Short mmCIF file of C-alpha atoms and ligand atoms in Angstrom, two decimals:
data_model
loop_
_atom_site.label_atom_id
_atom_site.label_comp_id
_atom_site.label_asym_id
_atom_site.label_seq_id
_atom_site.Cartn_x
_atom_site.Cartn_y
_atom_site.Cartn_z
CA UNK A 1 42.27 -48.07 8.20
CA UNK A 2 43.54 -48.71 4.68
CA UNK A 3 42.81 -51.95 2.87
CA UNK A 4 45.73 -53.87 1.48
CA UNK A 5 45.86 -53.93 -2.31
CA UNK A 6 43.98 -56.71 -4.13
CA UNK A 7 46.34 -59.32 -5.56
CA UNK A 8 46.79 -59.18 -9.33
CA UNK A 9 47.00 -62.29 -11.49
CA UNK A 10 50.55 -63.27 -12.34
CA UNK A 11 52.48 -66.32 -13.48
CA UNK A 12 56.05 -67.56 -13.21
CA UNK A 13 58.08 -70.37 -14.73
CA UNK A 14 60.48 -72.58 -12.85
CA UNK A 15 62.66 -73.52 -15.79
CA UNK A 16 64.56 -76.82 -15.69
CA UNK A 17 67.78 -77.20 -17.63
CA UNK A 18 67.61 -79.58 -20.61
CA UNK A 19 68.91 -83.07 -19.76
CA UNK A 20 69.26 -82.10 -16.12
CA UNK A 21 70.24 -84.69 -13.53
CA UNK A 22 66.91 -85.83 -11.98
CA UNK A 23 68.66 -86.39 -8.66
CA UNK A 24 70.15 -82.92 -8.58
CA UNK A 25 68.09 -80.77 -10.96
CA UNK A 26 69.25 -77.40 -12.20
CA UNK A 27 66.95 -74.41 -12.57
CA UNK A 28 67.32 -70.98 -14.09
CA UNK A 29 67.13 -68.30 -11.45
CA UNK A 30 67.67 -64.60 -11.75
CA UNK A 31 68.53 -61.66 -9.58
CA UNK A 32 66.07 -58.80 -9.77
CA UNK A 33 67.65 -55.48 -10.64
CA UNK A 34 68.91 -53.55 -7.62
CA UNK A 35 67.46 -50.42 -9.25
CA UNK A 36 63.90 -51.66 -8.72
CA UNK A 37 62.02 -50.07 -5.87
CA UNK A 38 59.97 -53.25 -5.32
CA UNK A 39 61.85 -56.42 -4.38
CA UNK A 40 65.05 -55.09 -5.97
CA UNK A 41 68.03 -57.42 -5.52
CA UNK A 42 65.97 -60.48 -4.58
CA UNK A 43 66.33 -63.80 -6.38
CA UNK A 44 63.38 -64.95 -8.45
CA UNK A 45 62.16 -66.97 -11.41
CA UNK A 46 61.02 -65.22 -14.54
CA UNK A 47 57.42 -64.18 -14.37
CA UNK A 48 55.08 -61.24 -14.16
CA UNK A 49 51.61 -59.85 -14.32
CA UNK A 50 48.92 -61.08 -16.68
CA UNK A 51 48.11 -58.90 -19.67
CA UNK A 52 44.65 -58.57 -21.17
CA UNK A 53 45.62 -60.21 -24.45
CA UNK A 54 47.11 -63.31 -22.77
CA UNK A 55 43.67 -64.99 -22.91
CA UNK A 56 43.72 -64.92 -26.73
CA UNK A 57 46.70 -67.22 -27.21
CA UNK A 58 45.95 -70.75 -28.33
CA UNK A 59 46.70 -73.34 -25.63
CA UNK A 60 46.12 -76.97 -26.55
CA UNK A 61 45.25 -79.71 -24.06
CA UNK A 62 43.55 -77.30 -21.68
CA UNK A 63 39.80 -76.85 -21.19
CA UNK A 64 40.16 -74.46 -18.31
CA UNK A 65 40.17 -70.90 -19.67
CA UNK A 66 41.68 -69.36 -16.57
CA UNK A 67 44.54 -71.86 -16.52
CA UNK A 68 45.11 -71.42 -20.25
CA UNK A 69 45.41 -67.67 -19.80
CA UNK A 70 47.92 -68.13 -16.99
CA UNK A 71 49.99 -70.54 -19.07
CA UNK A 72 49.99 -67.95 -21.82
CA UNK A 73 51.10 -65.28 -19.33
CA UNK A 74 53.87 -67.54 -18.00
CA UNK A 75 55.14 -68.36 -21.51
CA UNK A 76 55.09 -64.70 -22.57
CA UNK A 77 56.98 -63.55 -19.47
CA UNK A 78 59.53 -66.32 -19.99
CA UNK A 79 60.08 -65.18 -23.56
CA UNK A 80 60.21 -61.48 -22.68
CA UNK A 81 62.53 -61.83 -19.71
CA UNK A 82 64.94 -64.57 -20.69
CA UNK A 83 64.24 -65.14 -24.40
CA UNK A 84 63.08 -68.75 -24.11
CA UNK A 85 60.16 -69.50 -26.42
CA UNK A 86 58.31 -72.45 -24.98
CA UNK A 87 55.85 -72.93 -27.84
CA UNK A 88 55.07 -75.88 -30.09
CA UNK A 89 56.53 -75.29 -33.53
CA UNK A 90 59.31 -73.03 -32.30
CA UNK A 91 62.01 -75.67 -32.86
CA UNK A 92 62.15 -74.73 -36.55
CA UNK A 93 62.98 -71.09 -35.76
CA UNK A 94 66.61 -70.01 -35.85
CA UNK A 95 68.23 -68.05 -33.03
CA UNK A 96 68.04 -64.95 -35.23
CA UNK A 97 64.35 -65.44 -35.93
CA UNK A 98 63.60 -65.81 -32.25
CA UNK A 99 65.53 -62.63 -31.54
CA UNK A 100 63.56 -60.66 -34.10
CA UNK A 101 60.29 -62.08 -32.74
CA UNK A 102 61.29 -60.92 -29.30
CA UNK A 103 62.09 -57.51 -30.68
CA UNK A 104 58.66 -57.33 -32.35
CA UNK A 105 56.99 -58.24 -29.08
CA UNK A 106 59.01 -55.86 -26.90
CA UNK A 107 58.50 -52.94 -29.25
CA UNK A 108 54.78 -53.80 -29.24
CA UNK A 109 54.64 -54.15 -33.03
CA UNK A 110 52.71 -57.36 -32.42
CA UNK A 111 50.82 -58.75 -29.48
CA UNK A 112 51.79 -62.10 -27.98
CA UNK A 113 48.78 -64.02 -29.41
CA UNK A 114 49.34 -62.42 -32.85
CA UNK A 115 52.98 -63.40 -32.78
CA UNK A 116 52.17 -67.03 -32.01
CA UNK A 117 49.46 -67.13 -34.66
CA UNK A 118 51.55 -65.47 -37.32
CA UNK A 119 54.37 -68.01 -37.00
CA UNK A 120 52.05 -71.00 -36.66
CA UNK A 121 53.04 -71.58 -33.05
CA UNK A 122 50.88 -72.58 -30.13
CA UNK A 123 51.26 -73.38 -26.47
CA UNK A 124 50.62 -76.82 -25.05
CA UNK A 125 49.42 -77.19 -21.47
CA UNK A 126 51.35 -80.43 -21.04
CA UNK A 127 54.58 -78.40 -21.29
CA UNK A 128 53.59 -76.46 -18.17
CA UNK A 129 53.19 -78.42 -14.95
CA UNK A 130 51.16 -76.50 -12.39
CA UNK A 131 52.99 -76.48 -9.05
CA UNK A 132 51.06 -73.98 -6.94
CA UNK A 133 49.50 -70.57 -6.53
CA UNK A 134 51.05 -68.21 -4.02
CA UNK A 135 49.52 -64.95 -2.85
CA UNK A 136 51.77 -62.09 -1.73
CA UNK A 137 51.08 -61.38 1.96
CA UNK A 138 49.02 -58.23 2.57
CA UNK A 139 52.04 -56.23 3.74
CA UNK A 140 53.35 -55.35 0.28
CA UNK A 141 52.62 -52.36 -1.94
CA UNK A 142 52.10 -54.68 -4.89
CA UNK A 143 50.43 -58.02 -4.41
CA UNK A 144 50.22 -60.91 -6.80
CA UNK A 145 48.30 -64.15 -7.01
CA UNK A 146 51.02 -66.05 -8.84
CA UNK A 147 50.62 -69.32 -10.69
CA UNK A 148 53.85 -71.31 -10.74
CA UNK A 149 54.60 -73.70 -13.58
CA UNK A 150 57.46 -76.12 -13.86
CA UNK A 151 58.75 -76.43 -17.42
CA UNK A 152 61.64 -78.00 -19.28
CA UNK A 153 63.78 -75.59 -21.23
CA UNK A 154 63.57 -76.62 -24.91
CA UNK A 155 66.85 -78.06 -26.20
CA UNK A 156 68.99 -75.59 -28.16
CA UNK A 157 67.51 -72.60 -26.36
CA UNK A 158 69.64 -70.84 -23.81
CA UNK A 159 67.95 -68.49 -21.34
CA UNK A 160 69.59 -65.08 -21.18
CA UNK A 161 68.35 -62.09 -19.24
CA UNK A 162 67.08 -59.53 -21.76
CA UNK A 163 68.40 -55.98 -21.39
CA UNK A 164 65.20 -54.13 -20.48
CA UNK A 165 63.70 -56.77 -18.20
CA UNK A 166 63.45 -56.29 -14.46
CA UNK A 167 66.22 -58.83 -14.06
CA UNK A 168 69.88 -58.01 -13.63
CA UNK A 169 71.50 -61.40 -14.16
CA UNK A 170 70.53 -65.02 -14.36
CA UNK A 171 72.15 -68.45 -14.32
CA UNK A 172 71.58 -72.18 -14.23
CA UNK A 173 72.10 -73.46 -10.75
CA UNK A 174 71.47 -76.77 -9.02
CA UNK A 175 68.42 -76.23 -6.81
CA UNK A 176 70.39 -77.76 -3.94
CA UNK A 177 73.22 -75.28 -4.35
CA UNK A 178 70.80 -72.36 -4.61
CA UNK A 179 69.10 -73.46 -1.42
CA UNK A 180 72.49 -73.77 0.29
CA UNK A 181 73.35 -70.23 -0.77
CA UNK A 182 70.22 -69.02 0.98
CA UNK A 183 71.11 -71.02 4.08
CA UNK A 184 74.52 -69.32 4.08
CA UNK A 185 72.77 -65.90 4.01
CA UNK A 186 74.16 -65.17 0.55
CA UNK A 187 70.85 -64.50 -1.16
CA UNK A 188 67.48 -63.02 -0.29
CA UNK A 189 64.41 -64.72 -1.74
CA UNK A 190 60.64 -64.80 -1.35
CA UNK A 191 58.85 -67.84 0.14
CA UNK A 192 57.61 -69.49 -3.10
CA UNK A 193 61.11 -69.41 -4.58
CA UNK A 194 62.61 -70.97 -1.45
CA UNK A 195 59.86 -73.57 -1.39
CA UNK A 196 60.54 -74.46 -5.04
CA UNK A 197 64.27 -74.78 -4.44
CA UNK A 198 63.72 -76.87 -1.32
CA UNK A 199 61.26 -79.13 -3.14
CA UNK A 200 63.53 -79.63 -6.15
CA UNK A 201 66.39 -80.48 -3.80
CA UNK A 202 64.50 -83.73 -3.25
CA UNK A 203 64.92 -84.57 -6.95
CA UNK A 204 62.53 -85.00 -9.88
CA UNK A 205 60.62 -87.81 -8.18
CA UNK A 206 57.20 -89.16 -9.13
CA UNK A 207 55.65 -87.32 -6.18
CA UNK A 208 57.31 -84.02 -7.12
CA UNK A 209 54.07 -82.14 -7.85
CA UNK A 210 52.53 -83.48 -4.66
CA UNK A 211 55.49 -82.19 -2.70
CA UNK A 212 55.20 -78.79 -4.36
CA UNK A 213 51.52 -78.59 -3.40
CA UNK A 214 51.93 -80.03 0.10
CA UNK A 215 52.03 -76.68 1.91
CA UNK A 216 48.86 -74.59 2.31
CA UNK A 217 50.71 -71.51 1.00
CA UNK A 218 50.98 -73.24 -2.39
CA UNK A 219 47.20 -73.13 -2.48
CA UNK A 220 46.74 -69.44 -1.87
CA UNK A 221 46.86 -69.55 1.91
CA UNK A 222 48.64 -66.33 2.90
CA UNK A 223 52.20 -66.85 4.12
CA UNK A 224 52.51 -65.64 7.70
CA UNK A 225 56.04 -66.65 8.53
CA UNK A 226 58.33 -65.20 5.91
CA UNK A 227 61.99 -66.10 5.97
CA UNK A 228 63.62 -63.92 3.31
CA UNK A 229 66.87 -64.72 5.04
CA UNK A 230 67.65 -67.73 7.26
CA UNK A 231 67.07 -67.27 10.99
CA UNK A 232 65.16 -64.02 10.47
CA UNK A 233 61.42 -64.58 10.47
CA UNK A 234 59.42 -61.63 9.26
CA UNK A 235 55.92 -61.92 10.69
CA UNK A 236 53.71 -59.04 9.51
CA UNK A 237 50.81 -58.29 11.84
CA UNK A 238 47.83 -56.10 11.04
CA UNK A 239 48.02 -52.77 12.85
CA UNK A 240 46.32 -49.36 12.73
CA UNK A 241 49.43 -47.95 11.09
CA UNK A 242 49.93 -45.10 8.67
CA UNK A 243 48.35 -45.71 5.23
CA UNK A 244 49.15 -47.08 2.70
CA UNK A 245 50.74 -49.63 5.06
CA UNK A 246 48.31 -51.96 6.84
CA UNK A 247 50.77 -54.15 8.69
CA UNK A 248 53.80 -53.81 10.93
CA UNK A 249 56.57 -56.38 10.73
CA UNK A 250 57.36 -58.27 13.88
CA UNK A 251 60.72 -60.06 13.58
CA UNK A 252 61.65 -63.28 15.30
CA UNK A 253 65.37 -63.88 15.14
CA UNK A 254 66.38 -67.35 16.19
CA UNK A 255 69.26 -69.71 16.77
CA UNK A 256 69.05 -73.36 17.82
CA UNK A 257 68.63 -72.28 21.45
CA UNK A 258 67.14 -68.81 21.73
CA UNK A 259 65.14 -66.20 19.95
CA UNK A 260 64.45 -62.52 20.09
CA UNK A 261 61.09 -60.88 19.36
CA UNK A 262 61.28 -57.42 17.83
CA UNK A 263 58.25 -55.07 17.75
CA UNK A 264 55.13 -57.12 18.54
CA UNK A 265 52.91 -54.23 17.46
CA UNK A 266 49.36 -55.42 16.90
CA UNK A 267 46.58 -54.35 19.24
CA UNK A 268 44.20 -56.88 17.63
CA UNK A 269 43.48 -60.15 19.42
CA UNK A 270 43.40 -62.36 16.31
CA UNK A 271 46.78 -61.02 15.19
CA UNK A 272 48.25 -61.36 18.68
CA UNK A 273 47.07 -64.98 18.71
CA UNK A 274 48.68 -65.67 15.32
CA UNK A 275 51.98 -64.26 16.58
CA UNK A 276 51.68 -66.21 19.86
CA UNK A 277 51.25 -69.40 17.80
CA UNK A 278 54.49 -68.69 15.91
CA UNK A 279 56.25 -67.99 19.23
CA UNK A 280 54.87 -71.26 20.65
CA UNK A 281 56.20 -73.16 17.64
CA UNK A 282 59.70 -71.78 18.17
CA UNK A 283 59.48 -72.67 21.89
CA UNK A 284 58.20 -76.18 21.19
CA UNK A 285 61.31 -76.76 19.07
CA UNK A 286 63.36 -76.28 22.24
CA UNK A 287 64.16 -72.57 22.25
CA UNK A 288 63.68 -69.97 24.94
CA UNK A 289 62.70 -66.35 24.40
CA UNK A 290 65.64 -64.14 25.17
CA UNK A 291 64.00 -60.73 25.11
CA UNK A 292 61.32 -58.59 23.53
CA UNK A 293 63.09 -55.70 21.87
CA UNK A 294 61.52 -52.47 20.60
CA UNK A 295 62.86 -50.35 17.78
CA UNK A 296 60.83 -47.32 18.84
CA UNK A 297 57.90 -45.96 20.75
CA UNK A 298 55.13 -45.80 18.15
CA UNK A 299 51.95 -47.73 19.05
CA UNK A 300 52.03 -49.85 15.87
CA UNK A 301 55.35 -51.28 17.14
CA UNK A 302 54.60 -51.79 20.82
CA UNK A 303 50.84 -52.44 21.19
CA UNK A 304 51.21 -56.22 21.42
CA UNK A 305 53.89 -56.36 24.15
CA UNK A 306 51.54 -56.85 27.11
CA UNK A 307 49.40 -59.43 25.33
CA UNK A 308 52.47 -61.41 24.31
CA UNK A 309 53.87 -61.40 27.82
CA UNK A 310 50.46 -62.42 29.24
CA UNK A 311 50.45 -65.33 26.83
CA UNK A 312 54.00 -66.37 27.72
CA UNK A 313 53.21 -66.23 31.42
CA UNK A 314 50.00 -68.26 31.13
CA UNK A 315 51.25 -70.85 28.71
CA UNK A 316 54.93 -71.16 29.56
CA UNK A 317 55.21 -69.65 33.03
CA UNK A 318 57.74 -67.02 32.02
CA UNK A 319 57.83 -63.28 31.81
CA UNK A 320 60.17 -62.09 29.10
CA UNK A 321 62.18 -58.94 29.74
CA UNK A 322 61.60 -55.96 27.45
CA UNK A 323 64.54 -54.01 26.05
CA UNK A 324 64.42 -50.56 24.47
CA UNK A 325 66.27 -47.26 24.32
CA UNK A 326 65.99 -45.05 27.40
CA UNK A 327 64.03 -42.41 25.47
CA UNK A 328 61.54 -45.04 24.34
CA UNK A 329 61.21 -46.37 27.90
CA UNK A 330 60.49 -42.88 29.24
CA UNK A 331 57.63 -42.39 26.79
CA UNK A 332 56.16 -45.83 27.50
CA UNK A 333 55.91 -45.28 31.27
CA UNK A 334 52.46 -46.33 32.45
CA UNK A 335 51.95 -48.73 29.53
CA UNK A 336 54.52 -51.30 30.59
CA UNK A 337 57.96 -51.45 32.13
CA UNK A 338 61.10 -51.62 30.09
CA UNK A 339 63.53 -53.90 31.94
CA UNK A 340 66.71 -53.05 30.13
CA UNK A 341 67.92 -49.92 28.43
CA UNK A 342 69.70 -50.58 25.16
CA UNK A 343 72.32 -47.97 24.39
CA UNK A 344 74.11 -47.19 21.17
CA UNK A 345 76.75 -49.83 20.34
CA UNK A 346 75.35 -52.41 22.82
CA UNK A 347 75.44 -56.01 21.62
CA UNK A 348 72.53 -58.40 21.81
CA UNK A 349 74.03 -61.89 21.54
CA UNK A 350 71.93 -65.02 21.10
CA UNK A 351 73.25 -68.34 22.38
CA UNK A 352 73.19 -71.39 20.10
CA UNK A 353 73.82 -71.84 16.41
CA UNK A 354 74.35 -69.87 14.24
CA UNK A 355 76.04 -67.26 16.36
CA UNK A 356 73.86 -64.18 16.08
CA UNK A 357 75.12 -60.97 17.51
CA UNK A 358 73.26 -57.74 16.87
CA UNK A 359 74.82 -54.35 17.38
CA UNK A 360 72.38 -51.65 18.46
CA UNK A 361 72.57 -48.32 16.65
CA UNK A 362 70.83 -45.36 18.21
CA UNK A 363 69.37 -43.76 15.10
CA UNK A 364 66.96 -40.98 16.08
CA UNK A 365 64.98 -38.91 13.60
CA UNK A 366 61.73 -40.80 13.11
CA UNK A 367 61.56 -41.17 16.90
CA UNK A 368 63.95 -39.98 19.60
CA UNK A 369 64.79 -43.41 20.96
CA UNK A 370 64.87 -45.21 17.61
CA UNK A 371 67.16 -48.23 17.45
CA UNK A 372 68.42 -50.24 14.49
CA UNK A 373 70.16 -53.58 14.92
CA UNK A 374 73.02 -54.70 12.74
CA UNK A 375 74.10 -58.31 12.33
CA UNK A 376 77.72 -57.77 11.41
CA UNK A 377 78.26 -61.37 10.34
CA UNK A 378 75.57 -61.49 7.65
CA UNK A 379 75.07 -57.78 7.02
CA UNK A 380 71.37 -57.82 7.89
CA UNK A 381 70.07 -54.59 9.39
CA UNK A 382 66.80 -54.26 11.24
CA UNK A 383 66.03 -50.74 10.12
CA UNK A 384 62.83 -50.15 12.10
CA UNK A 385 60.88 -47.23 10.69
CA UNK A 386 63.99 -45.40 9.45
CA UNK A 387 63.81 -47.32 6.17
CA UNK A 388 60.69 -49.25 5.28
CA UNK A 389 59.77 -51.60 2.45
CA UNK A 390 56.47 -49.88 1.85
CA UNK A 391 55.18 -46.30 2.05
CA UNK A 392 57.18 -43.35 3.32
CA UNK A 393 58.68 -42.45 6.68
CA UNK A 394 57.02 -39.62 8.56
CA UNK A 395 59.23 -37.17 10.42
CA UNK A 396 56.80 -35.50 12.81
CA UNK A 397 58.25 -32.95 15.26
CA UNK A 398 58.95 -32.83 18.13
CA UNK A 399 59.36 -36.64 18.32
CA UNK A 400 60.68 -36.50 14.78
CA UNK A 401 63.73 -34.47 13.82
CA UNK A 402 64.91 -34.05 10.24
CA UNK A 403 68.55 -33.33 10.98
CA UNK A 404 68.79 -36.37 13.24
CA UNK A 405 67.00 -38.44 10.66
CA UNK A 406 69.38 -37.52 7.86
CA UNK A 407 72.36 -38.15 10.15
CA UNK A 408 70.91 -41.56 11.00
CA UNK A 409 70.47 -42.39 7.32
CA UNK A 410 74.08 -41.36 6.65
CA UNK A 411 75.23 -43.53 9.53
CA UNK A 412 73.31 -46.52 8.19
CA UNK A 413 74.70 -45.83 4.72
CA UNK A 414 78.24 -45.93 6.11
CA UNK A 415 77.90 -49.47 7.48
CA UNK A 416 80.30 -51.67 5.59
CA UNK A 417 78.61 -54.91 4.85
CA UNK A 418 74.90 -54.28 4.47
CA UNK A 419 73.22 -57.14 2.66
CA UNK A 420 69.55 -56.71 3.47
CA UNK A 421 67.30 -54.27 5.32
CA UNK A 422 64.41 -55.51 7.39
CA UNK A 423 62.13 -52.53 7.84
CA UNK A 424 59.17 -52.03 10.12
CA UNK A 425 56.79 -52.29 7.18
CA UNK A 426 56.81 -54.06 3.81
CA UNK A 427 59.07 -56.66 2.25
CA UNK A 428 62.80 -57.10 2.83
CA UNK A 429 65.07 -54.72 0.95
CA UNK A 430 67.90 -56.56 -0.80
CA UNK A 431 69.39 -53.43 -2.39
CA UNK A 432 70.25 -51.62 0.87
CA UNK A 433 72.71 -49.01 -0.40
CA UNK A 434 70.56 -48.04 -3.38
CA UNK A 435 67.54 -47.75 -1.08
CA UNK A 436 69.29 -45.57 1.50
CA UNK A 437 70.63 -43.33 -1.28
CA UNK A 438 67.11 -43.04 -2.65
CA UNK A 439 65.84 -41.99 0.80
CA UNK A 440 68.56 -39.36 1.25
CA UNK A 441 68.07 -37.99 -2.26
CA UNK A 442 64.31 -37.84 -1.74
CA UNK A 443 64.70 -35.76 1.45
CA UNK A 444 67.23 -33.42 -0.14
CA UNK A 445 64.97 -32.91 -3.13
CA UNK A 446 62.00 -32.18 -0.87
CA UNK A 447 64.09 -29.72 1.10
CA UNK A 448 64.95 -27.93 -2.14
CA UNK A 449 61.29 -27.70 -3.11
CA UNK A 450 60.33 -26.39 0.32
CA UNK A 451 63.04 -23.75 0.25
CA UNK A 452 61.96 -22.73 -3.25
CA UNK A 453 58.36 -22.43 -2.08
CA UNK A 454 59.40 -20.16 0.81
CA UNK A 455 61.47 -18.04 -1.56
CA UNK A 456 58.42 -17.69 -3.79
CA UNK A 457 56.45 -16.34 -0.84
CA UNK A 458 54.77 -19.35 0.77
CA UNK A 459 54.96 -18.58 4.49
CA UNK A 460 53.05 -21.32 6.31
CA UNK A 461 53.39 -25.10 6.19
CA UNK A 462 49.95 -25.26 4.58
CA UNK A 463 50.97 -22.94 1.73
CA UNK A 464 54.28 -24.72 1.34
CA UNK A 465 52.64 -28.13 1.02
CA UNK A 466 50.48 -26.88 -1.86
CA UNK A 467 53.63 -25.90 -3.79
CA UNK A 468 56.13 -28.54 -2.71
CA UNK A 469 53.94 -31.65 -2.52
CA UNK A 470 52.16 -31.55 -5.86
CA UNK A 471 52.85 -35.30 -6.19
CA UNK A 472 50.93 -36.11 -3.00
CA UNK A 473 47.16 -36.53 -2.72
CA UNK A 474 45.34 -33.77 -0.79
CA UNK A 475 44.28 -36.45 1.72
CA UNK A 476 47.89 -36.71 2.81
CA UNK A 477 48.44 -32.95 3.05
CA UNK A 478 47.92 -32.77 6.82
CA UNK A 479 50.68 -35.34 7.27
CA UNK A 480 52.88 -33.54 4.74
CA UNK A 481 52.55 -30.34 6.80
CA UNK A 482 54.22 -32.15 9.70
CA UNK A 483 57.11 -33.15 7.45
CA UNK A 484 57.38 -29.58 6.16
CA UNK A 485 57.64 -28.38 9.72
CA UNK A 486 60.51 -30.80 10.29
CA UNK A 487 62.30 -29.45 7.21
CA UNK A 488 61.64 -25.84 8.25
CA UNK A 489 63.12 -26.47 11.70
CA UNK A 490 66.31 -27.63 10.07
CA UNK A 491 66.36 -24.82 7.50
CA UNK A 492 65.84 -22.29 10.26
CA UNK A 493 68.66 -23.71 12.35
CA UNK A 494 70.86 -23.48 9.24
CA UNK A 495 69.91 -19.82 8.79
CA UNK A 496 68.17 -20.45 5.48
CA UNK A 497 64.73 -19.35 6.65
CA UNK A 498 63.46 -17.23 9.53
CA UNK A 499 60.15 -16.92 11.38
CA UNK A 500 58.50 -13.70 12.43
CA UNK A 501 56.52 -13.14 15.64
CA UNK A 502 53.34 -14.56 13.99
CA UNK A 503 55.16 -17.77 13.06
CA UNK A 504 55.30 -16.98 9.35
CA UNK A 505 58.34 -18.14 7.44
CA UNK A 506 60.45 -16.14 5.04
CA UNK A 507 63.65 -16.85 3.17
CA UNK A 508 66.92 -15.34 4.37
CA UNK A 509 68.80 -13.36 1.74
CA UNK A 510 72.05 -14.39 0.06
CA UNK A 511 72.20 -17.82 1.52
CA UNK A 512 73.07 -20.54 -0.93
CA UNK A 513 72.77 -24.19 -0.17
ZN1 ZN B 1 57.05 -45.47 13.64
#
């Protein structure tokens, strides 16, 4: 089993607008570029990973070296990403001088500590109010231990997203309005950002810092219940899944009256208990469980079904029906019964508020009975293992089929109002169309490499992998051979390659693709 990556030190600044209304404070928030493969399209504050030289910057009023380094990191990221220089002495610099400083820093002509020193600037810890440390849950490809600081934007400085930052756009917004936007499913954000917005909605009160720090997650306790989007809880559970992933996302989709549980996949008792606790919480708030729904047959998506139903029977005296595609049900025979077959285009409608209605899409390719669920009102799509937020999708014949998979991706791409993808692994994907395009392009490119390898004389999946998967570690070659087989099946059906009686592949002549 793979270990999840160790969190890296990072810092972020929650920037308050100068002279902001303490009863309705405004912050600067930014949308991450939709071109980013990690958390693209999500809303965030400016921040980033610590650099080695951050420790060398002078920070007054701070005896704690670690904290000083993180303040330095936060201030540097703020300057690099939105051009705000939160340093003592910077008020004498003109806009032009600040711009040329930024240019010096970005082009690496000077380091951050050198820049401060050279212009007689320094950082002051009292300008940066510590409001929590949040650790990325272990389900992400990149994990950070992020220090959040609240800071006032210096007067006469206007934050502006710099061209080569990871941010696409940014704006001042009342925290209350930003939080409302999230509640209306208009933005996707990570838990610490939502917590900050929610906390600031209560105003700049004397107990503000206390309120920021009042949740265990603000003190490095891993977030279990992640609500990137309202009413969709992403609850990653540890599973023996395919590396580099270590967790499978279980989703709990709720209204005021009911909720749906999608893919309770962990075979581990401690993880099953954590999920059961979350389910109990939703029940104790007056909801009933509508159904357990499965996206597909793989063990890391179904292994917790029996345990969850045992728990529900013992604790609440109910057995919850299980819904899945017919093909999934057939393969699960003997493990547990599927009570309801979900067909393509079926609707799963939850009673209560908000109205949540999910349209099932039969999207085979990764697995024969694979289902996605589309919320046509908000544009959320539960994409199962067809698109994931972390790692790659294995197409392993005969359960996997490359032609079906590509057709499923095209079908998902053609949906009109996609706003966010909730995959079976990794964080939410807030740049759905870019991500699906990336997946399709990746498969087409791989197909081209495989065909080229066959044309150059590689005749077995093993030989093909050596030529067409030079970017993949030899440890993953056995898995890559399965994917090659899936591509070869499709190429053979298209008349591009042929097999002889020994199962060796060769290229067909005069066929262009
Ligand atoms: Zn799977």
